[in-house]
Amino acid sequence: MRIDSMTYYTVSLVGIRDNQNAIARLSQQIATQSNYLAAKDNPLATQKILDLGDRIATRAQYANNQTKAEITLKYESVVLDEIESTLRRARGLLAGISHNADAVTRHTHAEQLRGAFQQLLDLANSRDPSGSYIFSGDRTTTKPFNNAGGGVPPAGAASTYNGSTNLREVEVESGRRVRVNDNLDTVMRAGAGAGTDLLQTLDEAIVRLPLSAPPGAVPDQATLNGYIQTIDTALDSLAGIQYRVAGVRTELADLMVTTNGLQTLEQNALSDLQRVDQAAAIMRLQTRQTSLEAAQQAYALTSGLSLFSFLG
Amino acid sequence: MGTGILGIAASGLNAAQAAIRVTQQNIANVGTDGYRRQELVQSARQPQFSGYGYIGNGVSVDAVRHQYSRFLDSEVLHSESQYARYEAASARSALIDKLLGDDATGLNSVLSGFYSALQEVANDPASSATRQNLLSAGENLAGRFNLLAGQLREQRTAANNEAQHLATRINVLAGQIAQANVTITQNRSASGQAANDLVDARDQLVVELSRLIDVTRQDLPDGSVNVFIGGGQSLVLGQDVRRLNLVANANDPALLDPAINMGFERYGSLIADPAARVVTSGASSLSGRISGGELGGLLEFRDATLMPALRDLDRMALALASAVNTVHRGGLDYALNPGVDFFVNPVVPQGATAGALHLTVTDDSLLDPVGYSISLAGGVYTVTELSTGTATNHASLAAVNAAGFGFSLTAGVPAPANGESWRIGDSARTLAMAIGNTSQIAAAAAAATGPGDNGNALALAALQSTALLNFGGVAFSDTLSAAYNKIVNRTASQASQHDLNRDAFETLRQSAVSAQQSLVGVNLDEEAVNLVRYQQAYQAAARTMQIAASLFDELLNVVR
């Protein structure tokens, strides 16, 4: 075949240019550790990478929600445990006294009960680290339980509840929600309104125990047993809440393990898709360098060849 | 007899000289684009009868001929045109591909950031920190939509400018081709011979034209060519040309399409003023009829990659803003007041309009690609589809909603009043936050009694997994992020297809050009051999002349 001089001299330029392109691309892949420098390099893989990236971001947010829910519930469970031990202390104080104990003992127990009363009130009005009341439902800025104490014998001061029964759920996985707070009113005022009032009962004990004569008079054994009964009812309700919280925390712990595992899986899948195989890339780079040198050699050799050089 | 001897020698000398000049011309033009190797056509002169037989009369130079093959030329024309098309489309799509697909400029990270911020508000609804974070995430998301739409709109403007620029260059070339036609036919009729160099230069102009737009050429017996573009529209007919201008696209007034003038003009006026102008009449649009050259690639990129991406972003922004707003208005803010719009209402009041219309996307595949304008007068809603300008009247909002526009409207507060008007469209570029205060975030559900309720924040966060769009062909099949990923994927597929086509046509072009050049290109070694050959022929002819002269001398000496 006949070949024209321009083609003859420039044919190796194509090879040089192709090899230079490939080398630039490989260097960039190695430098960025990334297989694809633009979406168009592999549209199918890009779609997978984007979908995976979205899923990883969503899962990271759910993992974050799980951690936050766990922190909230752990905080609540610590407060609930404190409430339980305070109630048990109050029950101990009431069980440890009879209606005919001496005035000093009754005074001392009443004082200690006052401490338990105050502690219970404080615990029921606990706030989380960001300052929200944890037992006021959605009225997080409102102090839920009020009881000034010091009722007029024979009755104790009644409690008021300013919280709400709107409780909060958070999403810990797509479509899966857990409740992160509880209605303590079922403990403090079992069957709110109609039923018993824990703080009122304790206040009644506090104001009546020291009395030596009517109208309050020292509560008789049946009344004392009634106080204890109220505390037991509260402890029962409390246990219900504690079981719920513990159950959710177990669920969250399981979920965190699963989420973590999936995150690792997805991260690995993403990096398999995205990351360049360094060894293979470097080998390809060397091959390309060799063929670039060959093309350059070819150009150097052919460009020097002309019949005119030999004609005298 | 003596004159006969000298005459033959002189004709040989002439022929050799002419051949050397042709060779020199070939060598001189070894690097000239479009130059075709020339060769001398010579033949033995009519012989003379001299009793004992015919005696030759020397050589005559008949023509200087250049090599060419119509077939190889048309292969080159086609592959040049397609290569230029895909190179243009590939280079431009690569920009969009990078813009949409890159983590730093794409939508994915800000979109998931927005939903994360909603989840954080749900985790701690009363916290001003999580609320502030949501405001920032909303700003970021709106800002990213604005950035992407802004970049794509710049590309749209650039495409219009480029179309105008390319049409002007096409006009220049068309004028020059017509002018060359005139020169070639004139020379031909004067001398009876084709002026090869002029033909080569004119054909090179056609090649350059084919790099801008796909052309078909028709060769006429008088040596001129006719050039057709856009599937049979004549651009050059002999010395007459039709100017390329631009008209607004029939389905999107913001786009300019090349259009060919109805009437012809002489090349002179086109060369004097080749500018392509935006016209409203007198030209027929070539939209959809250009399938090659840089202009073809530009239009293909604009219509198949750029505009769909921009329109899909607008659909996404409209769906996002209306869905978020609807849920947000259904909740209660920090102070338990009813929620207001989170993003600026995408149904934008025009002029002094105070009334509000709230939109819900019912089927985004039906939405007008450009947008709508809506006006209310005498209790009648007039809805104009901005792409085509089609206006329809509707007696009520319910009638508007039943008309199949792909959206439904409800009256807001204050209610729409007669004389008011609104506009929908350009949603991605104009997406913006409507609230700027943390307490305005309606995180609480309608039944909430305090700021610790997160019901509405959860409902907003649930939009992440809600199919708001219809990018898969089935109504409400795609979440926002899935829809976005589909845009990226489509753009990437097109860009990669353009790359593949560009590479394929580069190979085809190279082989077409080398096949053509193997016939018409100059080989310097070959010319060197020719040079030696003709030099020797010249020397031999000169030698015979010397011999003829000495024979003459001999004869004179005998007589003396």
Short mmCIF file of C-alpha atoms in Angstrom, two decimals, chain B residues 199-388:
data_model
loop_
_atom_site.label_atom_id
_atom_site.label_comp_id
_atom_site.label_asym_id
_atom_site.label_seq_id
_atom_site.Cartn_x
_atom_site.Cartn_y
_atom_site.Cartn_z
CA VAL B 199 -10.88 22.50 -6.23
CA ASP B 200 -8.73 21.09 -3.40
CA ALA B 201 -9.16 24.28 -1.38
CA ARG B 202 -12.93 24.31 -1.96
CA ASP B 203 -13.24 20.65 -1.02
CA GLN B 204 -11.26 21.37 2.12
CA LEU B 205 -13.86 24.03 2.97
CA VAL B 206 -16.55 21.36 2.65
CA VAL B 207 -14.55 19.13 5.02
CA GLU B 208 -14.31 22.00 7.50
CA LEU B 209 -18.04 22.56 7.12
CA SER B 210 -18.69 18.88 7.82
CA ARG B 211 -16.84 19.28 11.14
CA LEU B 212 -19.48 21.86 12.09
CA ILE B 213 -22.60 20.20 10.67
CA ASP B 214 -23.43 17.04 8.77
CA VAL B 215 -23.43 17.78 5.04
CA THR B 216 -24.15 16.01 1.80
CA ARG B 217 -22.49 17.27 -1.36
CA GLN B 218 -23.57 17.04 -4.92
CA ASP B 219 -20.99 17.51 -7.67
CA LEU B 220 -22.09 19.25 -10.83
CA PRO B 221 -20.55 18.81 -14.32
CA ASP B 222 -19.35 22.43 -14.37
CA GLY B 223 -17.09 21.69 -11.40
CA SER B 224 -19.20 23.40 -8.75
CA VAL B 225 -20.72 21.62 -5.75
CA ASN B 226 -24.07 21.93 -4.05
CA VAL B 227 -24.12 21.44 -0.29
CA PHE B 228 -27.11 20.22 1.70
CA ILE B 229 -27.59 20.19 5.45
CA GLY B 230 -30.29 19.17 7.93
CA GLY B 231 -31.59 16.23 5.93
CA GLY B 232 -31.84 17.81 2.50
CA GLN B 233 -32.05 21.56 3.04
CA SER B 234 -29.87 23.27 0.47
CA LEU B 235 -27.19 25.47 1.97
CA VAL B 236 -25.12 26.15 -1.14
CA LEU B 237 -26.47 25.91 -4.67
CA GLY B 238 -23.73 26.98 -7.06
CA GLN B 239 -23.11 30.60 -6.19
CA ASP B 240 -26.26 31.02 -4.09
CA VAL B 241 -26.44 30.36 -0.38
CA ARG B 242 -29.03 30.26 2.38
CA ARG B 243 -28.05 31.87 5.62
CA LEU B 244 -28.23 30.04 8.95
CA ASN B 245 -30.05 32.00 11.63
CA LEU B 246 -31.50 31.08 15.01
CA VAL B 247 -35.07 30.75 16.23
CA ALA B 248 -36.50 30.10 19.68
CA ASN B 249 -37.19 26.42 20.35
CA ALA B 250 -40.85 25.56 19.93
CA ASN B 251 -40.99 23.79 23.30
CA ASP B 252 -38.72 26.02 25.35
CA PRO B 253 -38.38 29.70 24.50
CA ALA B 254 -35.08 29.84 26.40
CA LEU B 255 -33.38 27.65 23.82
CA LEU B 256 -32.12 28.79 20.42
CA ASP B 257 -32.24 26.39 17.49
CA PRO B 258 -30.41 26.84 14.19
CA ALA B 259 -32.81 27.68 11.38
CA ILE B 260 -32.15 28.07 7.69
CA ASN B 261 -33.43 31.11 5.83
CA MET B 262 -36.22 30.48 3.37
CA GLY B 263 -34.64 32.68 0.72
CA PHE B 264 -31.29 32.46 -1.08
CA GLU B 265 -28.72 35.20 -1.31
CA ARG B 266 -25.53 35.70 -3.30
CA TYR B 267 -22.30 34.66 -1.57
CA GLY B 268 -21.06 38.24 -1.56
CA SER B 269 -23.57 39.49 0.97
CA LEU B 270 -23.01 36.47 3.22
CA ILE B 271 -19.24 36.92 3.18
CA ALA B 272 -19.65 40.63 3.92
CA ASP B 273 -21.96 39.89 6.86
CA PRO B 274 -21.94 36.25 7.95
CA ALA B 275 -23.47 36.79 11.43
CA ALA B 276 -26.27 34.41 12.41
CA ARG B 277 -29.07 36.31 14.10
CA VAL B 278 -32.03 35.43 16.26
CA VAL B 279 -35.09 35.82 14.02
CA THR B 280 -38.80 35.21 14.50
CA SER B 281 -39.79 34.56 10.89
CA GLY B 282 -38.44 33.77 7.46
CA ALA B 283 -36.37 30.78 8.59
CA SER B 284 -37.24 27.15 9.09
CA SER B 285 -35.99 25.46 12.23
CA LEU B 286 -33.50 22.63 11.91
CA SER B 287 -34.32 21.36 15.40
CA GLY B 288 -33.96 17.57 15.43
CA ARG B 289 -32.60 17.52 11.89
CA ILE B 290 -28.91 18.04 12.54
CA SER B 291 -27.08 14.83 13.29
CA GLY B 292 -23.43 15.61 12.84
CA GLY B 293 -20.63 18.06 13.33
CA GLU B 294 -19.89 20.22 16.33
CA LEU B 295 -23.32 21.84 16.05
CA GLY B 296 -25.00 18.42 16.04
CA GLY B 297 -23.01 17.37 19.11
CA LEU B 298 -23.83 20.62 20.88
CA LEU B 299 -27.57 20.24 20.25
CA GLU B 300 -27.53 16.59 21.18
CA PHE B 301 -25.80 17.43 24.45
CA ARG B 302 -28.22 20.27 25.10
CA ASP B 303 -31.39 18.31 24.32
CA ALA B 304 -30.48 14.90 25.70
CA THR B 305 -28.21 15.66 28.62
CA LEU B 306 -28.28 19.26 29.77
CA MET B 307 -31.96 20.15 29.60
CA PRO B 308 -33.28 16.86 31.01
CA ALA B 309 -30.89 17.27 33.96
CA LEU B 310 -32.00 20.85 34.57
CA ARG B 311 -35.69 19.96 34.25
CA ASP B 312 -35.35 16.96 36.51
CA LEU B 313 -33.62 19.11 39.11
CA ASP B 314 -36.54 21.53 38.86
CA ARG B 315 -38.99 18.67 39.31
CA MET B 316 -37.03 17.45 42.32
CA ALA B 317 -36.94 20.91 43.88
CA LEU B 318 -40.66 21.40 43.29
CA ALA B 319 -41.51 18.00 44.77
CA LEU B 320 -39.18 18.58 47.73
CA ALA B 321 -40.41 22.07 48.54
CA SER B 322 -44.08 21.21 48.22
CA ALA B 323 -43.85 17.93 50.17
CA VAL B 324 -41.76 19.44 52.99
CA ASN B 325 -44.02 22.50 53.15
CA THR B 326 -47.20 20.43 53.29
CA VAL B 327 -45.92 18.35 56.20
CA HIS B 328 -44.36 21.36 57.89
CA ARG B 329 -47.58 23.35 57.76
CA GLY B 330 -49.36 20.39 59.37
CA GLY B 331 -47.21 20.62 62.52
CA LEU B 332 -46.74 23.03 65.39
CA ASP B 333 -43.73 25.20 66.00
CA TYR B 334 -41.82 25.64 69.28
CA ALA B 335 -44.52 27.93 70.69
CA LEU B 336 -47.22 25.49 69.49
CA ASN B 337 -48.36 27.84 66.73
CA PRO B 338 -49.31 26.22 63.41
CA GLY B 339 -46.33 25.65 61.13
CA VAL B 340 -45.68 27.87 58.13
CA ASP B 341 -43.89 27.02 54.87
CA PHE B 342 -40.39 25.65 55.46
CA PHE B 343 -39.14 26.44 51.95
CA VAL B 344 -40.33 29.46 50.00
CA ASN B 345 -43.60 28.51 48.35
CA PRO B 346 -42.75 27.22 44.85
CA VAL B 347 -46.02 28.73 43.62
CA VAL B 348 -44.54 32.20 43.51
CA PRO B 349 -46.92 35.16 43.82
CA GLN B 350 -46.39 37.71 41.06
CA GLY B 351 -46.52 41.46 41.51
CA ALA B 352 -48.80 42.60 44.33
CA THR B 353 -50.39 39.17 44.76
CA ALA B 354 -51.00 38.38 48.42
CA GLY B 355 -53.04 35.20 48.09
CA ALA B 356 -51.31 31.85 48.54
CA LEU B 357 -51.70 28.67 46.54
CA HIS B 358 -50.24 25.47 47.94
CA LEU B 359 -49.11 22.84 45.51
CA THR B 360 -48.89 19.07 45.70
CA VAL B 361 -47.16 17.16 42.94
CA THR B 362 -49.51 14.42 41.79
CA ASP B 363 -47.53 13.12 38.83
CA ASP B 364 -44.28 14.86 38.06
CA SER B 365 -44.00 13.17 34.66
CA LEU B 366 -46.92 15.31 33.49
CA LEU B 367 -45.41 18.59 34.67
CA ASP B 368 -44.64 21.17 32.01
CA PRO B 369 -40.86 21.15 31.48
CA VAL B 370 -40.61 24.91 31.73
CA GLY B 371 -43.40 25.75 34.18
CA TYR B 372 -46.75 27.41 34.53
CA SER B 373 -48.23 30.79 35.06
CA ILE B 374 -51.56 30.93 36.83
CA SER B 375 -53.87 33.89 37.03
CA LEU B 376 -57.24 34.42 38.65
CA ALA B 377 -59.80 36.79 37.14
CA GLY B 378 -63.54 36.80 37.56
CA GLY B 379 -63.34 33.59 39.55
CA VAL B 380 -61.71 31.81 36.62
CA TYR B 381 -58.21 30.35 36.88
CA THR B 382 -56.15 30.61 33.70
CA VAL B 383 -53.26 28.14 33.61
CA THR B 384 -50.59 28.75 30.96
CA GLU B 385 -48.08 26.02 30.15
CA LEU B 386 -44.89 28.01 29.66
CA SER B 387 -43.19 25.61 27.24
CA THR B 388 -45.82 25.96 24.56
#
